[in-house]
Every structure is written in C-alpha cells, then in structure tokens.
C-alpha cells in the first residue's frame, strides 16, 4: 500500500530531474497566480484576465519563431503583446464609447487570431500544441528561474500595494477623495497579471494559464470570509492542482496544462458542493436560528 | 481665508449641472445643500473634493488641505460584497497617518474602537461589512469620519433610506461636529432635518436660488423658484456666454455670504 503510494506520488520526483523542476515551477506558479487571481475576482476582472491570457499568444509566437521553444524569449514576446492589448483596450474604453469588456474582447480576438496564424505558418502542429497547452518536459533551469522570479516579484509588489489596491476595488471614491490616484495601482496590477500569465504558459500553455488564477480564486470565496483567508485557500488549491496535475500528466502521458486545470476545476466543484462559506450542501443542512 | 465657490460651473456633456455658482460657506458651522433632483448638489461636493474638474470658476478651500476633507459619497458606491471587516473600513479613516503603505498605529486602532463605540457598533468590529444593514453600514461610515478628524466634512445624502433612529443618532454627530468648530456641508432632502440641525442653507437649482440663514432661505417663494428651475434639459440649448460678458460676481444671484468668523 505504502509502496503504491510512494510510486504514485513520490517516485516520479525522486527519479526524474525534469519532474522536480516541474514541481518547483508549479509551486512558484501557485504562489504567484493564487493571489493575482483573487484580486482579479475581487476587482470583477475575471473576463479581462481571460482576454489577456489569449492576448499573450502572438507575442509568444514571435518569440518562438525567433528563438524556438525558449521560455524567456516567448515570455518577453508574450509580455509585450499582453501589455499592448491591456493598454490599448484600456485607452479605447476610456476615450471612446466602447465599454471596457467589449474593447478587451475585440483586441484579444485580434491577438489570438494573429497568434494562431503565426504559429501555424512558422511552426509545426506539435509546437502549436506546446504553446497552447503547455508541456512539463521542457521546463529548463532558465524557465524555472523566470517563473520563480515572477512569483517572488508578484508577492513582494502585492504586499506593498495591498492596501490601495484593495481599497480601489472596495471604495474607489474614498481613495480618490484622499488624493490617491488609483490608476497607477491598477496599472501595476495589470503588469503583474500579464507577468503571471507569461509565467504560466510553459507549464499550462497560453490558453490555460489563466485557469490557475481564476479557478482557485473563485473556489476560495466558498471557503473563507476574509481577504487573508481567501488568499490562503486560493494558494492552497493552486498548489494542490499543480501537484495533482503534474502527477496525472506524468502517469498517463497527458499534456500538463489541461490536466492541472481539470484538477483545479474538480476542486472548484467540490468547493461549490461543500464550501463552508456559501457552498450548496452546508446551506441545505438546516440549522436552527440563534436567539439574537 | 474663506471656504467659497467662485463662479463655479460644472457640466456633463456640455449641459451645466452647476451654473455660475458663487458664495461662501459658513466656516465652523453646518450648511445644508437643498434642492430638487438634478440641481447639482452632489456635483458641488464632488468639485470641492476634486473628484470632478469644473468647466470654469473655482473652489477655494480656505486653507484646508485636500486631505483634510472627510467626504461621504452617496451610499451605492462601496462594493460591500468584498470580505472587508467593519474595523478595517473604519481604519481607512486613519489614512492621513497611514497613507497607502504605512503601518496602523495602536493609537489609530484605539481611535477606531472609540469611534465604533460612539456610533453604537462596538461589538461589530470584526464582522464583515456584508453582514450589516444599510443603517448599520452608514454608522460605520460615520465612524470613519470621526477617525478622519477633519475640519471640513462633506456628506452626500447621508440619510437616504436610513431609518429614523439611526438618522437621529447620526444627526447628533453633526451637532457635535458643529460644536467642535468643524464645517459640515450636507446634501439633504428632508426639510425638517435642515431646519433643526443646519443653521445655513444653500438652495440650489443649478444656479443659486438663495444662500444664507436657513429660515430666510427656505421660504415658499424660494422653493417654488427652485422647483420651477429644475431639470429642464434642452437638447439644443444655446451656448452660454455669461463668462464673456460680465464680471463673474455680477452674473449670479447674490449669495448672501454668511460667514461666522
């Protein structure tokens, strides 16, 4: 029994360096993506995160065409493309009558189409699948360093801008009235979002990288009633998803991105059912009301 | 140095919401801004806080720094679905000490608890704001104003949809602030509240209808004029040329400057 567990859960990491690197990478990813996703949810920007993850593709494709399957090159390209879409879409919604969500949708579709076109013209089908769905096999030291740096930077910056960023979604008028320009924190946050999407696409692929942000964060609301509690739950679920997804991907020879996201999704469904702060089943258990 | 408006005009889509308004607020006392819907009452407060830029004219804060204003916007603007606690909400009132990055001092925490005690919510400190009724939440926001300790307090419809006993309690705070020499300016819709708690009134209907002692402002004639003047919205209104022609102070109804000091 213990032997089986060891073989299932531990042995892949003992035996293979690439699995250890992938594990480290997914831990770093969870630490960065969990909190970022939670702020995306609290700021009602879930769909914007989704749009940005697609917008990263053409930049990653250009990086791929120039330097092959190298995360730093694809990362820089993806970052430039993601930030361009975020800024242009933001400007359009500010200076025209187009609403922000519609503006984001239009630009990310443009970017996605461009990205798919680039990859299918200059790469093989296998490359396209790698970029779209990720692969753990290719996490080299450079990639690991990049992902870990992004996670570290994310946590440090979030710690510094935590108060104004939270207050900007909670009570923007107050922040404005005390003379703080919330826009600068929004911009810093957008940079963090795009950086984490870039960090995610080696393991998860561009299409899936937003999943490790959104799904654990959405689940967290079903377990905790404070921002701190939600942060912990989101990171915890992201960590478990990464670990479980990696193991499944290894044992059944499946692309890691969708498997990690499916793991997160199953935890979301469990949260929906059992979540102590708003899940379905705890609500069905009839508890007698209190005296006052 | 006085707290005053100089020929203030603010417009939305070129239609003025506040039109050539001049006058001085009674310093260290309470002024109500009264008038029909769409009269520009909230707009004046927003212009004073700097949330919107005037088309022309200006607000002079009379030596009060912009961060010394406690501003309570209309209730709907706070996202109460976020899991923020009552205590944290009140503590944002210590912004002048903490800023965006500074630590909350023990003194700030004590002040926050004292403020919650004052508004009768001492036991609610750790509750999430989502668990409060709208009346309780308004008390929390008043506690935050207490913590802000500001010489100028601007309240935008603070008692709309608030029950009578909460309104009464919070009005006592307005009296207390007056007694402490703070300037309170509140947008109100209740005639009796204005008469009982606000010695001065600005009757507004885009333009100043009357401004001065409440009993001289809230007359039937003035109120009729305010209502008649309200909410005309002409899609093809001509361009206003008041500013080109005459000195600003001549272009508005004389706003009786009711200054105490």
PDB file of N, CA and C in Angstrom, chain A residues 173-255:
ATOM      1  N   UNK A 173     -14.146  55.880  -4.421  1.00  0.00           N
ATOM      2  CA  UNK A 173     -14.380  57.306  -4.199  1.00  0.00           C
ATOM      3  C   UNK A 173     -13.583  57.804  -3.002  1.00  0.00           C
ATOM      4  N   UNK A 174     -13.471  56.964  -1.972  1.00  0.00           N
ATOM      5  CA  UNK A 174     -12.700  57.372  -0.800  1.00  0.00           C
ATOM      6  C   UNK A 174     -11.230  57.558  -1.169  1.00  0.00           C
ATOM      7  N   UNK A 175     -10.712  56.601  -1.912  1.00  0.00           N
ATOM      8  CA  UNK A 175      -9.305  56.668  -2.301  1.00  0.00           C
ATOM      9  C   UNK A 175      -9.036  57.935  -3.101  1.00  0.00           C
ATOM     10  N   UNK A 176      -9.959  58.235  -4.018  1.00  0.00           N
ATOM     11  CA  UNK A 176      -9.815  59.442  -4.824  1.00  0.00           C
ATOM     12  C   UNK A 176      -9.894  60.690  -3.954  1.00  0.00           C
ATOM     13  N   UNK A 177     -10.814  60.641  -2.975  1.00  0.00           N
ATOM     14  CA  UNK A 177     -11.011  61.819  -2.137  1.00  0.00           C
ATOM     15  C   UNK A 177      -9.792  62.108  -1.256  1.00  0.00           C
ATOM     16  N   UNK A 178      -9.065  61.058  -0.846  1.00  0.00           N
ATOM     17  CA  UNK A 178      -7.863  61.318  -0.059  1.00  0.00           C
ATOM     18  C   UNK A 178      -6.661  61.583  -0.966  1.00  0.00           C
ATOM     19  N   UNK A 179      -6.942  61.758  -2.251  1.00  0.00           N
ATOM     20  CA  UNK A 179      -5.897  62.239  -3.149  1.00  0.00           C
ATOM     21  C   UNK A 179      -4.981  61.175  -3.703  1.00  0.00           C
ATOM     22  N   UNK A 180      -5.443  59.907  -3.708  1.00  0.00           N
ATOM     23  CA  UNK A 180      -4.615  58.848  -4.265  1.00  0.00           C
ATOM     24  C   UNK A 180      -5.108  58.525  -5.671  1.00  0.00           C
ATOM     25  N   UNK A 181      -4.190  58.476  -6.612  1.00  0.00           N
ATOM     26  CA  UNK A 181      -4.585  58.124  -7.975  1.00  0.00           C
ATOM     27  C   UNK A 181      -4.607  56.600  -8.087  1.00  0.00           C
ATOM     28  N   UNK A 182      -5.807  56.030  -8.088  1.00  0.00           N
ATOM     29  CA  UNK A 182      -5.941  54.577  -8.125  1.00  0.00           C
ATOM     30  C   UNK A 182      -5.411  53.982  -9.418  1.00  0.00           C
ATOM     31  N   UNK A 183      -5.398  54.773 -10.477  1.00  0.00           N
ATOM     32  CA  UNK A 183      -4.999  54.260 -11.783  1.00  0.00           C
ATOM     33  C   UNK A 183      -3.611  53.650 -11.784  1.00  0.00           C
ATOM     34  N   UNK A 184      -2.702  54.228 -11.025  1.00  0.00           N
ATOM     35  CA  UNK A 184      -1.330  53.734 -11.021  1.00  0.00           C
ATOM     36  C   UNK A 184      -1.273  52.321 -10.442  1.00  0.00           C
ATOM     37  N   UNK A 185      -2.110  52.066  -9.417  1.00  0.00           N
ATOM     38  CA  UNK A 185      -2.113  50.725  -8.820  1.00  0.00           C
ATOM     39  C   UNK A 185      -2.770  49.724  -9.751  1.00  0.00           C
ATOM     40  N   UNK A 186      -3.790  50.200 -10.478  1.00  0.00           N
ATOM     41  CA  UNK A 186      -4.439  49.347 -11.467  1.00  0.00           C
ATOM     42  C   UNK A 186      -3.410  48.920 -12.523  1.00  0.00           C
ATOM     43  N   UNK A 187      -2.596  49.871 -12.940  1.00  0.00           N
ATOM     44  CA  UNK A 187      -1.590  49.597 -13.965  1.00  0.00           C
ATOM     45  C   UNK A 187      -0.538  48.606 -13.458  1.00  0.00           C
ATOM     46  N   UNK A 188      -0.052  48.843 -12.233  1.00  0.00           N
ATOM     47  CA  UNK A 188       0.926  47.912 -11.650  1.00  0.00           C
ATOM     48  C   UNK A 188       0.331  46.509 -11.578  1.00  0.00           C
ATOM     49  N   UNK A 189      -0.943  46.470 -11.181  1.00  0.00           N
ATOM     50  CA  UNK A 189      -1.615  45.179 -11.083  1.00  0.00           C
ATOM     51  C   UNK A 189      -1.701  44.496 -12.448  1.00  0.00           C
ATOM     52  N   UNK A 190      -2.035  45.262 -13.484  1.00  0.00           N
ATOM     53  CA  UNK A 190      -2.114  44.695 -14.833  1.00  0.00           C
ATOM     54  C   UNK A 190      -0.780  44.093 -15.247  1.00  0.00           C
ATOM     55  N   UNK A 191       0.318  44.804 -14.914  1.00  0.00           N
ATOM     56  CA  UNK A 191       1.649  44.283 -15.226  1.00  0.00           C
ATOM     57  C   UNK A 191       1.847  42.933 -14.543  1.00  0.00           C
ATOM     58  N   UNK A 192       1.436  42.852 -13.269  1.00  0.00           N
ATOM     59  CA  UNK A 192       1.576  41.582 -12.543  1.00  0.00           C
ATOM     60  C   UNK A 192       0.743  40.475 -13.193  1.00  0.00           C
ATOM     61  N   UNK A 193      -0.480  40.827 -13.620  1.00  0.00           N
ATOM     62  CA  UNK A 193      -1.341  39.821 -14.252  1.00  0.00           C
ATOM     63  C   UNK A 193      -0.655  39.254 -15.488  1.00  0.00           C
ATOM     64  N   UNK A 194      -0.164  40.145 -16.338  1.00  0.00           N
ATOM     65  CA  UNK A 194       0.453  39.673 -17.587  1.00  0.00           C
ATOM     66  C   UNK A 194       1.716  38.869 -17.286  1.00  0.00           C
ATOM     67  N   UNK A 195       2.516  39.339 -16.312  1.00  0.00           N
ATOM     68  CA  UNK A 195       3.725  38.594 -15.940  1.00  0.00           C
ATOM     69  C   UNK A 195       3.373  37.172 -15.506  1.00  0.00           C
ATOM     70  N   UNK A 196       2.326  37.036 -14.709  1.00  0.00           N
ATOM     71  CA  UNK A 196       1.963  35.703 -14.219  1.00  0.00           C
ATOM     72  C   UNK A 196       1.379  34.821 -15.320  1.00  0.00           C
ATOM     73  N   UNK A 197       0.700  35.456 -16.280  1.00  0.00           N
ATOM     74  CA  UNK A 197       0.222  34.669 -17.422  1.00  0.00           C
ATOM     75  C   UNK A 197       1.403  34.128 -18.201  1.00  0.00           C
ATOM     76  N   UNK A 198       2.424  34.985 -18.356  1.00  0.00           N
ATOM     77  CA  UNK A 198       3.641  34.565 -19.048  1.00  0.00           C
ATOM     78  C   UNK A 198       4.306  33.429 -18.279  1.00  0.00           C
ATOM     79  N   UNK A 199       4.374  33.573 -16.958  1.00  0.00           N
ATOM     80  CA  UNK A 199       4.983  32.524 -16.140  1.00  0.00           C
ATOM     81  C   UNK A 199       4.223  31.215 -16.313  1.00  0.00           C
ATOM     82  N   UNK A 200       2.893  31.321 -16.486  1.00  0.00           N
ATOM     83  CA  UNK A 200       2.072  30.123 -16.533  1.00  0.00           C
ATOM     84  C   UNK A 200       2.152  29.362 -17.835  1.00  0.00           C
ATOM     85  N   UNK A 201       2.539  30.008 -18.917  1.00  0.00           N
ATOM     86  CA  UNK A 201       2.289  29.278 -20.154  1.00  0.00           C
ATOM     87  C   UNK A 201       3.312  28.208 -20.497  1.00  0.00           C
ATOM     88  N   UNK A 202       4.432  28.132 -19.811  1.00  0.00           N
ATOM     89  CA  UNK A 202       5.318  26.986 -20.031  1.00  0.00           C
ATOM     90  C   UNK A 202       4.649  25.704 -19.545  1.00  0.00           C
ATOM     91  N   UNK A 203       4.128  25.759 -18.336  1.00  0.00           N
ATOM     92  CA  UNK A 203       3.521  24.562 -17.771  1.00  0.00           C
ATOM     93  C   UNK A 203       2.096  24.362 -18.256  1.00  0.00           C
ATOM     94  N   UNK A 204       1.394  25.469 -18.487  1.00  0.00           N
ATOM     95  CA  UNK A 204      -0.044  25.376 -18.730  1.00  0.00           C
ATOM     96  C   UNK A 204      -0.437  25.700 -20.159  1.00  0.00           C
ATOM     97  N   UNK A 205       0.421  26.406 -20.880  1.00  0.00           N
ATOM     98  CA  UNK A 205       0.035  26.864 -22.205  1.00  0.00           C
ATOM     99  C   UNK A 205      -0.717  28.171 -22.125  1.00  0.00           C
ATOM    100  N   UNK A 206      -0.712  28.940 -23.221  1.00  0.00           N
ATOM    101  CA  UNK A 206      -1.334  30.266 -23.168  1.00  0.00           C
ATOM    102  C   UNK A 206      -2.830  30.184 -22.904  1.00  0.00           C
ATOM    103  N   UNK A 207      -3.482  29.162 -23.450  1.00  0.00           N
ATOM    104  CA  UNK A 207      -4.933  29.107 -23.291  1.00  0.00           C
ATOM    105  C   UNK A 207      -5.330  28.764 -21.857  1.00  0.00           C
ATOM    106  N   UNK A 208      -4.457  28.030 -21.162  1.00  0.00           N
ATOM    107  CA  UNK A 208      -4.849  27.509 -19.857  1.00  0.00           C
ATOM    108  C   UNK A 208      -4.262  28.306 -18.695  1.00  0.00           C
ATOM    109  N   UNK A 209      -3.272  29.157 -18.979  1.00  0.00           N
ATOM    110  CA  UNK A 209      -2.542  29.763 -17.862  1.00  0.00           C
ATOM    111  C   UNK A 209      -3.452  30.592 -16.957  1.00  0.00           C
ATOM    112  N   UNK A 210      -4.537  31.139 -17.542  1.00  0.00           N
ATOM    113  CA  UNK A 210      -5.423  31.948 -16.711  1.00  0.00           C
ATOM    114  C   UNK A 210      -6.225  31.065 -15.745  1.00  0.00           C
ATOM    115  N   UNK A 211      -6.305  29.772 -16.064  1.00  0.00           N
ATOM    116  CA  UNK A 211      -7.099  28.877 -15.225  1.00  0.00           C
ATOM    117  C   UNK A 211      -6.572  28.768 -13.812  1.00  0.00           C
ATOM    118  N   UNK A 212      -5.242  28.736 -13.669  1.00  0.00           N
ATOM    119  CA  UNK A 212      -4.668  28.608 -12.338  1.00  0.00           C
ATOM    120  C   UNK A 212      -4.843  29.901 -11.530  1.00  0.00           C
ATOM    121  N   UNK A 213      -5.192  30.984 -12.216  1.00  0.00           N
ATOM    122  CA  UNK A 213      -5.536  32.210 -11.481  1.00  0.00           C
ATOM    123  C   UNK A 213      -6.994  32.175 -11.054  1.00  0.00           C
ATOM    124  N   UNK A 214      -7.867  31.960 -12.040  1.00  0.00           N
ATOM    125  CA  UNK A 214      -9.286  32.178 -11.789  1.00  0.00           C
ATOM    126  C   UNK A 214      -9.919  31.085 -10.946  1.00  0.00           C
ATOM    127  N   UNK A 215      -9.614  29.823 -11.236  1.00  0.00           N
ATOM    128  CA  UNK A 215     -10.390  28.756 -10.596  1.00  0.00           C
ATOM    129  C   UNK A 215     -10.098  28.653  -9.091  1.00  0.00           C
ATOM    130  N   UNK A 216      -8.815  28.648  -8.664  1.00  0.00           N
ATOM    131  CA  UNK A 216      -8.590  28.613  -7.205  1.00  0.00           C
ATOM    132  C   UNK A 216      -9.173  29.843  -6.507  1.00  0.00           C
ATOM    133  N   UNK A 217      -9.074  31.013  -7.158  1.00  0.00           N
ATOM    134  CA  UNK A 217      -9.581  32.235  -6.532  1.00  0.00           C
ATOM    135  C   UNK A 217     -11.095  32.182  -6.377  1.00  0.00           C
ATOM    136  N   UNK A 218     -11.767  31.684  -7.423  1.00  0.00           N
ATOM    137  CA  UNK A 218     -13.226  31.592  -7.347  1.00  0.00           C
ATOM    138  C   UNK A 218     -13.638  30.588  -6.270  1.00  0.00           C
ATOM    139  N   UNK A 219     -12.889  29.481  -6.171  1.00  0.00           N
ATOM    140  CA  UNK A 219     -13.195  28.493  -5.131  1.00  0.00           C
ATOM    141  C   UNK A 219     -12.988  29.081  -3.738  1.00  0.00           C
ATOM    142  N   UNK A 220     -11.986  29.956  -3.599  1.00  0.00           N
ATOM    143  CA  UNK A 220     -11.625  30.473  -2.278  1.00  0.00           C
ATOM    144  C   UNK A 220     -12.794  31.191  -1.615  1.00  0.00           C
ATOM    145  N   UNK A 221     -13.610  31.871  -2.433  1.00  0.00           N
ATOM    146  CA  UNK A 221     -14.742  32.627  -1.879  1.00  0.00           C
ATOM    147  C   UNK A 221     -15.719  31.691  -1.173  1.00  0.00           C
ATOM    148  N   UNK A 222     -15.697  30.413  -1.560  1.00  0.00           N
ATOM    149  CA  UNK A 222     -16.650  29.465  -0.984  1.00  0.00           C
ATOM    150  C   UNK A 222     -16.169  28.885   0.339  1.00  0.00           C
ATOM    151  N   UNK A 223     -14.936  29.230   0.716  1.00  0.00           N
ATOM    152  CA  UNK A 223     -14.393  28.685   1.960  1.00  0.00           C
ATOM    153  C   UNK A 223     -14.080  29.745   3.004  1.00  0.00           C
ATOM    154  N   UNK A 224     -13.824  30.977   2.597  1.00  0.00           N
ATOM    155  CA  UNK A 224     -13.329  31.975   3.550  1.00  0.00           C
ATOM    156  C   UNK A 224     -14.133  33.258   3.467  1.00  0.00           C
ATOM    157  N   UNK A 225     -14.180  33.971   4.604  1.00  0.00           N
ATOM    158  CA  UNK A 225     -14.924  35.230   4.683  1.00  0.00           C
ATOM    159  C   UNK A 225     -14.035  36.438   4.859  1.00  0.00           C
ATOM    160  N   UNK A 226     -12.722  36.225   4.819  1.00  0.00           N
ATOM    161  CA  UNK A 226     -11.816  37.368   4.909  1.00  0.00           C
ATOM    162  C   UNK A 226     -10.859  37.318   3.731  1.00  0.00           C
ATOM    163  N   UNK A 227     -10.291  38.465   3.399  1.00  0.00           N
ATOM    164  CA  UNK A 227      -9.365  38.500   2.274  1.00  0.00           C
ATOM    165  C   UNK A 227      -8.155  37.616   2.562  1.00  0.00           C
ATOM    166  N   UNK A 228      -7.656  37.677   3.815  1.00  0.00           N
ATOM    167  CA  UNK A 228      -6.487  36.867   4.169  1.00  0.00           C
ATOM    168  C   UNK A 228      -6.799  35.374   4.009  1.00  0.00           C
ATOM    169  N   UNK A 229      -7.958  34.963   4.522  1.00  0.00           N
ATOM    170  CA  UNK A 229      -8.359  33.571   4.420  1.00  0.00           C
ATOM    171  C   UNK A 229      -8.484  33.128   2.972  1.00  0.00           C
ATOM    172  N   UNK A 230      -9.088  34.011   2.150  1.00  0.00           N
ATOM    173  CA  UNK A 230      -9.262  33.672   0.745  1.00  0.00           C
ATOM    174  C   UNK A 230      -7.911  33.533   0.047  1.00  0.00           C
ATOM    175  N   UNK A 231      -6.960  34.388   0.416  1.00  0.00           N
ATOM    176  CA  UNK A 231      -5.616  34.294  -0.175  1.00  0.00           C
ATOM    177  C   UNK A 231      -5.005  32.930   0.107  1.00  0.00           C
ATOM    178  N   UNK A 232      -5.116  32.494   1.367  1.00  0.00           N
ATOM    179  CA  UNK A 232      -4.526  31.206   1.745  1.00  0.00           C
ATOM    180  C   UNK A 232      -5.198  30.054   0.998  1.00  0.00           C
ATOM    181  N   UNK A 233      -6.536  30.074   0.963  1.00  0.00           N
ATOM    182  CA  UNK A 233      -7.247  28.991   0.282  1.00  0.00           C
ATOM    183  C   UNK A 233      -6.891  28.968  -1.202  1.00  0.00           C
ATOM    184  N   UNK A 234      -6.843  30.135  -1.827  1.00  0.00           N
ATOM    185  CA  UNK A 234      -6.543  30.196  -3.261  1.00  0.00           C
ATOM    186  C   UNK A 234      -5.165  29.605  -3.544  1.00  0.00           C
ATOM    187  N   UNK A 235      -4.166  30.008  -2.747  1.00  0.00           N
ATOM    188  CA  UNK A 235      -2.811  29.477  -2.957  1.00  0.00           C
ATOM    189  C   UNK A 235      -2.804  27.966  -2.697  1.00  0.00           C
ATOM    190  N   UNK A 236      -3.516  27.529  -1.648  1.00  0.00           N
ATOM    191  CA  UNK A 236      -3.557  26.100  -1.325  1.00  0.00           C
ATOM    192  C   UNK A 236      -4.137  25.286  -2.468  1.00  0.00           C
ATOM    193  N   UNK A 237      -5.261  25.748  -3.012  1.00  0.00           N
ATOM    194  CA  UNK A 237      -5.885  24.999  -4.105  1.00  0.00           C
ATOM    195  C   UNK A 237      -4.995  25.011  -5.348  1.00  0.00           C
ATOM    196  N   UNK A 238      -4.341  26.143  -5.588  1.00  0.00           N
ATOM    197  CA  UNK A 238      -3.442  26.220  -6.741  1.00  0.00           C
ATOM    198  C   UNK A 238      -2.276  25.246  -6.566  1.00  0.00           C
ATOM    199  N   UNK A 239      -1.742  25.143  -5.344  1.00  0.00           N
ATOM    200  CA  UNK A 239      -0.643  24.211  -5.077  1.00  0.00           C
ATOM    201  C   UNK A 239      -1.079  22.767  -5.328  1.00  0.00           C
ATOM    202  N   UNK A 240      -2.222  22.392  -4.767  1.00  0.00           N
ATOM    203  CA  UNK A 240      -2.730  21.026  -4.942  1.00  0.00           C
ATOM    204  C   UNK A 240      -2.987  20.713  -6.415  1.00  0.00           C
ATOM    205  N   UNK A 241      -3.549  21.692  -7.135  1.00  0.00           N
ATOM    206  CA  UNK A 241      -3.824  21.477  -8.551  1.00  0.00           C
ATOM    207  C   UNK A 241      -2.533  21.218  -9.311  1.00  0.00           C
ATOM    208  N   UNK A 242      -1.508  22.016  -8.997  1.00  0.00           N
ATOM    209  CA  UNK A 242      -0.227  21.852  -9.674  1.00  0.00           C
ATOM    210  C   UNK A 242       0.352  20.467  -9.421  1.00  0.00           C
ATOM    211  N   UNK A 243       0.354  20.075  -8.171  1.00  0.00           N
ATOM    212  CA  UNK A 243       0.922  18.778  -7.799  1.00  0.00           C
ATOM    213  C   UNK A 243       0.138  17.634  -8.451  1.00  0.00           C
ATOM    214  N   UNK A 244      -1.181  17.661  -8.255  1.00  0.00           N
ATOM    215  CA  UNK A 244      -2.016  16.591  -8.804  1.00  0.00           C
ATOM    216  C   UNK A 244      -1.930  16.541 -10.316  1.00  0.00           C
ATOM    217  N   UNK A 245      -1.957  17.721 -10.938  1.00  0.00           N
ATOM    218  CA  UNK A 245      -1.909  17.780 -12.393  1.00  0.00           C
ATOM    219  C   UNK A 245      -0.605  17.220 -12.938  1.00  0.00           C
ATOM    220  N   UNK A 246       0.498  17.560 -12.271  1.00  0.00           N
ATOM    221  CA  UNK A 246       1.803  17.062 -12.715  1.00  0.00           C
ATOM    222  C   UNK A 246       1.849  15.545 -12.669  1.00  0.00           C
ATOM    223  N   UNK A 247       1.382  14.980 -11.560  1.00  0.00           N
ATOM    224  CA  UNK A 247       1.439  13.530 -11.393  1.00  0.00           C
ATOM    225  C   UNK A 247       0.585  12.823 -12.451  1.00  0.00           C
ATOM    226  N   UNK A 248      -0.632  13.327 -12.660  1.00  0.00           N
ATOM    227  CA  UNK A 248      -1.506  12.737 -13.672  1.00  0.00           C
ATOM    228  C   UNK A 248      -0.872  12.840 -15.048  1.00  0.00           C
ATOM    229  N   UNK A 249      -0.352  14.013 -15.321  1.00  0.00           N
ATOM    230  CA  UNK A 249       0.259  14.246 -16.608  1.00  0.00           C
ATOM    231  C   UNK A 249       1.411  13.258 -16.823  1.00  0.00           C
ATOM    232  N   UNK A 250       2.163  12.967 -15.755  1.00  0.00           N
ATOM    233  CA  UNK A 250       3.296  12.037 -15.852  1.00  0.00           C
ATOM    234  C   UNK A 250       2.815  10.603 -16.036  1.00  0.00           C
ATOM    235  N   UNK A 251       1.886  10.170 -15.172  1.00  0.00           N
ATOM    236  CA  UNK A 251       1.478   8.776 -15.189  1.00  0.00           C
ATOM    237  C   UNK A 251       0.708   8.411 -16.448  1.00  0.00           C
ATOM    238  N   UNK A 252      -0.116   9.333 -16.946  1.00  0.00           N
ATOM    239  CA  UNK A 252      -0.972   8.981 -18.080  1.00  0.00           C
ATOM    240  C   UNK A 252      -0.503   9.624 -19.370  1.00  0.00           C
ATOM    241  N   UNK A 253       0.665  10.282 -19.313  1.00  0.00           N
ATOM    242  CA  UNK A 253       1.235  10.875 -20.506  1.00  0.00           C
ATOM    243  C   UNK A 253       0.264  11.841 -21.188  1.00  0.00           C
ATOM    244  N   UNK A 254      -0.234  12.784 -20.394  1.00  0.00           N
ATOM    245  CA  UNK A 254      -1.179  13.774 -20.910  1.00  0.00           C
ATOM    246  C   UNK A 254      -0.528  15.157 -20.862  1.00  0.00           C
ATOM    247  N   UNK A 255      -0.985  16.094 -21.696  1.00  0.00           N
ATOM    248  CA  UNK A 255      -0.445  17.465 -21.615  1.00  0.00           C
ATOM    249  C   UNK A 255      -0.761  18.066 -20.240  1.00  0.00           C
TER     250      UNK A 255
END
